């Protein structure tokens, strides 16, 4: 397990979700049982998609960086922060939100990336 595989898998997942959120937010949110969406929700979802696409590019272009570089360490720590906060929000949504059972796929993805990033943070 190394940063190259994390960055590659992470960039692909973020790219797919980024495209969904920016191009077809109504369909993407509909999968989670959130429908219909209003104009404001559509734009907030598109902002989220643009952030995901930016992070996908960052991870993809950084995957060949030297493992012991400060940049790779910073990206791993930042990815951990994103993953663990996303996991907390996904759990909250699963228990108290209005999403359907598809939200558990988000819990799973955020959980996997939280563990993966956490293990890489502990690796010397």
JSON list of C-alpha atoms in Angstrom, two decimals, residues 9-114:
[
{"chain": "A", "resi": 9, "resn": "UNK", "atom": "CA", "xyz": [-7.95, 5.32, -6.94]},
{"chain": "A", "resi": 10, "resn": "UNK", "atom": "CA", "xyz": [-8.89, 8.56, -5.18]},
{"chain": "A", "resi": 11, "resn": "UNK", "atom": "CA", "xyz": [-8.56, 10.60, -8.36]},
{"chain": "A", "resi": 12, "resn": "UNK", "atom": "CA", "xyz": [-10.77, 8.19, -10.30]},
{"chain": "A", "resi": 13, "resn": "UNK", "atom": "CA", "xyz": [-13.49, 8.15, -7.61]},
{"chain": "A", "resi": 14, "resn": "UNK", "atom": "CA", "xyz": [-13.39, 11.94, -7.26]},
{"chain": "A", "resi": 15, "resn": "UNK", "atom": "CA", "xyz": [-13.46, 12.41, -11.04]},
{"chain": "A", "resi": 16, "resn": "UNK", "atom": "CA", "xyz": [-16.55, 10.21, -11.44]},
{"chain": "A", "resi": 17, "resn": "UNK", "atom": "CA", "xyz": [-18.45, 11.86, -8.58]},
{"chain": "A", "resi": 18, "resn": "UNK", "atom": "CA", "xyz": [-17.24, 15.30, -9.67]},
{"chain": "A", "resi": 19, "resn": "UNK", "atom": "CA", "xyz": [-18.66, 14.82, -13.16]},
{"chain": "A", "resi": 20, "resn": "UNK", "atom": "CA", "xyz": [-21.96, 13.58, -11.76]},
{"chain": "A", "resi": 21, "resn": "UNK", "atom": "CA", "xyz": [-22.31, 16.49, -9.33]},
{"chain": "A", "resi": 22, "resn": "UNK", "atom": "CA", "xyz": [-21.33, 19.18, -11.83]},
{"chain": "A", "resi": 23, "resn": "UNK", "atom": "CA", "xyz": [-23.15, 17.86, -14.94]},
{"chain": "A", "resi": 24, "resn": "UNK", "atom": "CA", "xyz": [-26.24, 16.06, -13.62]},
{"chain": "A", "resi": 25, "resn": "UNK", "atom": "CA", "xyz": [-26.80, 17.07, -9.99]},
{"chain": "A", "resi": 26, "resn": "UNK", "atom": "CA", "xyz": [-30.52, 16.28, -10.15]},
{"chain": "A", "resi": 27, "resn": "UNK", "atom": "CA", "xyz": [-29.84, 12.68, -11.20]},
{"chain": "A", "resi": 28, "resn": "UNK", "atom": "CA", "xyz": [-26.96, 12.29, -8.73]},
{"chain": "A", "resi": 29, "resn": "UNK", "atom": "CA", "xyz": [-28.98, 13.58, -5.80]},
{"chain": "A", "resi": 30, "resn": "UNK", "atom": "CA", "xyz": [-31.99, 11.59, -7.00]},
{"chain": "A", "resi": 31, "resn": "UNK", "atom": "CA", "xyz": [-30.01, 8.39, -6.42]},
{"chain": "A", "resi": 32, "resn": "UNK", "atom": "CA", "xyz": [-29.83, 9.42, -2.76]},
{"chain": "A", "resi": 33, "resn": "UNK", "atom": "CA", "xyz": [-33.58, 10.08, -2.66]},
{"chain": "A", "resi": 34, "resn": "UNK", "atom": "CA", "xyz": [-33.22, 13.85, -2.83]},
{"chain": "A", "resi": 35, "resn": "UNK", "atom": "CA", "xyz": [-35.66, 14.96, -5.49]},
{"chain": "A", "resi": 36, "resn": "UNK", "atom": "CA", "xyz": [-36.76, 17.36, -6.82]},
{"chain": "A", "resi": 37, "resn": "UNK", "atom": "CA", "xyz": [-33.96, 19.83, -6.22]},
{"chain": "A", "resi": 38, "resn": "UNK", "atom": "CA", "xyz": [-34.29, 23.59, -6.26]},
{"chain": "A", "resi": 39, "resn": "UNK", "atom": "CA", "xyz": [-31.96, 26.02, -8.03]},
{"chain": "A", "resi": 40, "resn": "UNK", "atom": "CA", "xyz": [-29.86, 26.72, -4.93]},
{"chain": "A", "resi": 41, "resn": "UNK", "atom": "CA", "xyz": [-29.33, 23.02, -4.21]},
{"chain": "A", "resi": 42, "resn": "UNK", "atom": "CA", "xyz": [-28.31, 22.46, -7.82]},
{"chain": "A", "resi": 43, "resn": "UNK", "atom": "CA", "xyz": [-25.67, 25.18, -7.64]},
{"chain": "A", "resi": 44, "resn": "UNK", "atom": "CA", "xyz": [-24.29, 24.05, -4.26]},
{"chain": "A", "resi": 45, "resn": "UNK", "atom": "CA", "xyz": [-24.02, 20.53, -5.66]},
{"chain": "A", "resi": 46, "resn": "UNK", "atom": "CA", "xyz": [-22.18, 21.87, -8.72]},
{"chain": "A", "resi": 47, "resn": "UNK", "atom": "CA", "xyz": [-19.72, 23.73, -6.43]},
{"chain": "A", "resi": 48, "resn": "UNK", "atom": "CA", "xyz": [-19.13, 20.41, -4.68]},
{"chain": "A", "resi": 49, "resn": "UNK", "atom": "CA", "xyz": [-18.54, 18.79, -8.07]},
{"chain": "A", "resi": 50, "resn": "UNK", "atom": "CA", "xyz": [-16.03, 21.46, -9.08]},
{"chain": "A", "resi": 51, "resn": "UNK", "atom": "CA", "xyz": [-14.12, 20.86, -5.82]},
{"chain": "A", "resi": 52, "resn": "UNK", "atom": "CA", "xyz": [-14.10, 17.11, -6.48]},
{"chain": "A", "resi": 53, "resn": "UNK", "atom": "CA", "xyz": [-12.75, 17.65, -10.01]},
{"chain": "A", "resi": 54, "resn": "UNK", "atom": "CA", "xyz": [-10.00, 19.91, -8.69]},
{"chain": "A", "resi": 55, "resn": "UNK", "atom": "CA", "xyz": [-9.01, 17.35, -6.07]},
{"chain": "A", "resi": 56, "resn": "UNK", "atom": "CA", "xyz": [-9.08, 14.60, -8.71]},
{"chain": "A", "resi": 57, "resn": "UNK", "atom": "CA", "xyz": [-6.61, 16.59, -10.83]},
{"chain": "A", "resi": 58, "resn": "UNK", "atom": "CA", "xyz": [-4.39, 17.24, -7.79]},
{"chain": "A", "resi": 59, "resn": "UNK", "atom": "CA", "xyz": [-4.25, 13.56, -6.87]},
{"chain": "A", "resi": 60, "resn": "UNK", "atom": "CA", "xyz": [-3.76, 12.37, -10.46]},
{"chain": "A", "resi": 61, "resn": "UNK", "atom": "CA", "xyz": [-0.89, 14.77, -11.12]},
{"chain": "A", "resi": 62, "resn": "UNK", "atom": "CA", "xyz": [0.75, 14.01, -7.74]},
{"chain": "A", "resi": 63, "resn": "UNK", "atom": "CA", "xyz": [0.66, 10.23, -7.94]},
{"chain": "A", "resi": 64, "resn": "UNK", "atom": "CA", "xyz": [4.22, 9.97, -9.28]},
{"chain": "A", "resi": 65, "resn": "UNK", "atom": "CA", "xyz": [5.73, 12.32, -6.69]},
{"chain": "A", "resi": 66, "resn": "UNK", "atom": "CA", "xyz": [8.42, 11.05, -4.34]},
{"chain": "A", "resi": 67, "resn": "UNK", "atom": "CA", "xyz": [6.89, 9.23, -1.38]},
{"chain": "A", "resi": 68, "resn": "UNK", "atom": "CA", "xyz": [8.97, 11.07, 1.21]},
{"chain": "A", "resi": 69, "resn": "UNK", "atom": "CA", "xyz": [8.24, 14.56, -0.13]},
{"chain": "A", "resi": 70, "resn": "UNK", "atom": "CA", "xyz": [6.50, 17.15, 2.04]},
{"chain": "A", "resi": 71, "resn": "UNK", "atom": "CA", "xyz": [3.93, 17.63, -0.74]},
{"chain": "A", "resi": 72, "resn": "UNK", "atom": "CA", "xyz": [2.86, 13.97, -0.67]},
{"chain": "A", "resi": 73, "resn": "UNK", "atom": "CA", "xyz": [2.66, 14.07, 3.13]},
{"chain": "A", "resi": 74, "resn": "UNK", "atom": "CA", "xyz": [0.50, 17.21, 2.96]},
{"chain": "A", "resi": 75, "resn": "UNK", "atom": "CA", "xyz": [-1.82, 15.68, 0.37]},
{"chain": "A", "resi": 76, "resn": "UNK", "atom": "CA", "xyz": [-2.23, 12.52, 2.47]},
{"chain": "A", "resi": 77, "resn": "UNK", "atom": "CA", "xyz": [-3.04, 14.56, 5.59]},
{"chain": "A", "resi": 78, "resn": "UNK", "atom": "CA", "xyz": [-5.47, 16.76, 3.65]},
{"chain": "A", "resi": 79, "resn": "UNK", "atom": "CA", "xyz": [-7.10, 13.67, 2.15]},
{"chain": "A", "resi": 80, "resn": "UNK", "atom": "CA", "xyz": [-7.44, 12.18, 5.63]},
{"chain": "A", "resi": 81, "resn": "UNK", "atom": "CA", "xyz": [-9.15, 15.34, 6.90]},
{"chain": "A", "resi": 82, "resn": "UNK", "atom": "CA", "xyz": [-11.55, 15.28, 3.94]},
{"chain": "A", "resi": 83, "resn": "UNK", "atom": "CA", "xyz": [-12.25, 11.56, 4.37]},
{"chain": "A", "resi": 84, "resn": "UNK", "atom": "CA", "xyz": [-12.85, 11.60, 8.13]},
{"chain": "A", "resi": 85, "resn": "UNK", "atom": "CA", "xyz": [-15.05, 14.70, 8.06]},
{"chain": "A", "resi": 86, "resn": "UNK", "atom": "CA", "xyz": [-16.95, 13.22, 5.11]},
{"chain": "A", "resi": 87, "resn": "UNK", "atom": "CA", "xyz": [-17.38, 9.99, 7.07]},
{"chain": "A", "resi": 88, "resn": "UNK", "atom": "CA", "xyz": [-18.83, 11.90, 10.03]},
{"chain": "A", "resi": 89, "resn": "UNK", "atom": "CA", "xyz": [-21.25, 13.79, 7.78]},
{"chain": "A", "resi": 90, "resn": "UNK", "atom": "CA", "xyz": [-22.23, 10.61, 5.92]},
{"chain": "A", "resi": 91, "resn": "UNK", "atom": "CA", "xyz": [-22.98, 8.83, 9.21]},
{"chain": "A", "resi": 92, "resn": "UNK", "atom": "CA", "xyz": [-25.03, 11.82, 10.40]},
{"chain": "A", "resi": 93, "resn": "UNK", "atom": "CA", "xyz": [-26.93, 11.82, 7.10]},
{"chain": "A", "resi": 94, "resn": "UNK", "atom": "CA", "xyz": [-27.55, 8.07, 7.36]},
{"chain": "A", "resi": 95, "resn": "UNK", "atom": "CA", "xyz": [-29.05, 8.39, 10.84]},
{"chain": "A", "resi": 96, "resn": "UNK", "atom": "CA", "xyz": [-30.68, 11.82, 10.85]},
{"chain": "A", "resi": 97, "resn": "UNK", "atom": "CA", "xyz": [-30.78, 13.02, 7.23]},
{"chain": "A", "resi": 98, "resn": "UNK", "atom": "CA", "xyz": [-33.33, 12.61, 4.50]},
{"chain": "A", "resi": 99, "resn": "UNK", "atom": "CA", "xyz": [-31.26, 10.38, 2.20]},
{"chain": "A", "resi": 100, "resn": "UNK", "atom": "CA", "xyz": [-32.23, 6.83, 1.36]},
{"chain": "A", "resi": 101, "resn": "UNK", "atom": "CA", "xyz": [-30.10, 3.71, 1.87]},
{"chain": "A", "resi": 102, "resn": "UNK", "atom": "CA", "xyz": [-27.71, 4.70, -0.94]},
{"chain": "A", "resi": 103, "resn": "UNK", "atom": "CA", "xyz": [-26.06, 6.97, 1.66]},
{"chain": "A", "resi": 104, "resn": "UNK", "atom": "CA", "xyz": [-24.40, 3.84, 3.05]},
{"chain": "A", "resi": 105, "resn": "UNK", "atom": "CA", "xyz": [-22.27, 3.73, -0.12]},
{"chain": "A", "resi": 106, "resn": "UNK", "atom": "CA", "xyz": [-20.89, 7.12, 0.91]},
{"chain": "A", "resi": 107, "resn": "UNK", "atom": "CA", "xyz": [-20.25, 5.83, 4.44]},
{"chain": "A", "resi": 108, "resn": "UNK", "atom": "CA", "xyz": [-18.37, 2.90, 2.91]},
{"chain": "A", "resi": 109, "resn": "UNK", "atom": "CA", "xyz": [-16.28, 5.02, 0.52]},
{"chain": "A", "resi": 110, "resn": "UNK", "atom": "CA", "xyz": [-15.40, 7.61, 3.16]},
{"chain": "A", "resi": 111, "resn": "UNK", "atom": "CA", "xyz": [-14.61, 4.81, 5.61]},
{"chain": "A", "resi": 112, "resn": "UNK", "atom": "CA", "xyz": [-12.25, 3.10, 3.17]},
{"chain": "A", "resi": 113, "resn": "UNK", "atom": "CA", "xyz": [-10.43, 6.34, 2.37]},
{"chain": "A", "resi": 114, "resn": "UNK", "atom": "CA", "xyz": [-10.24, 7.31, 6.07]}
]
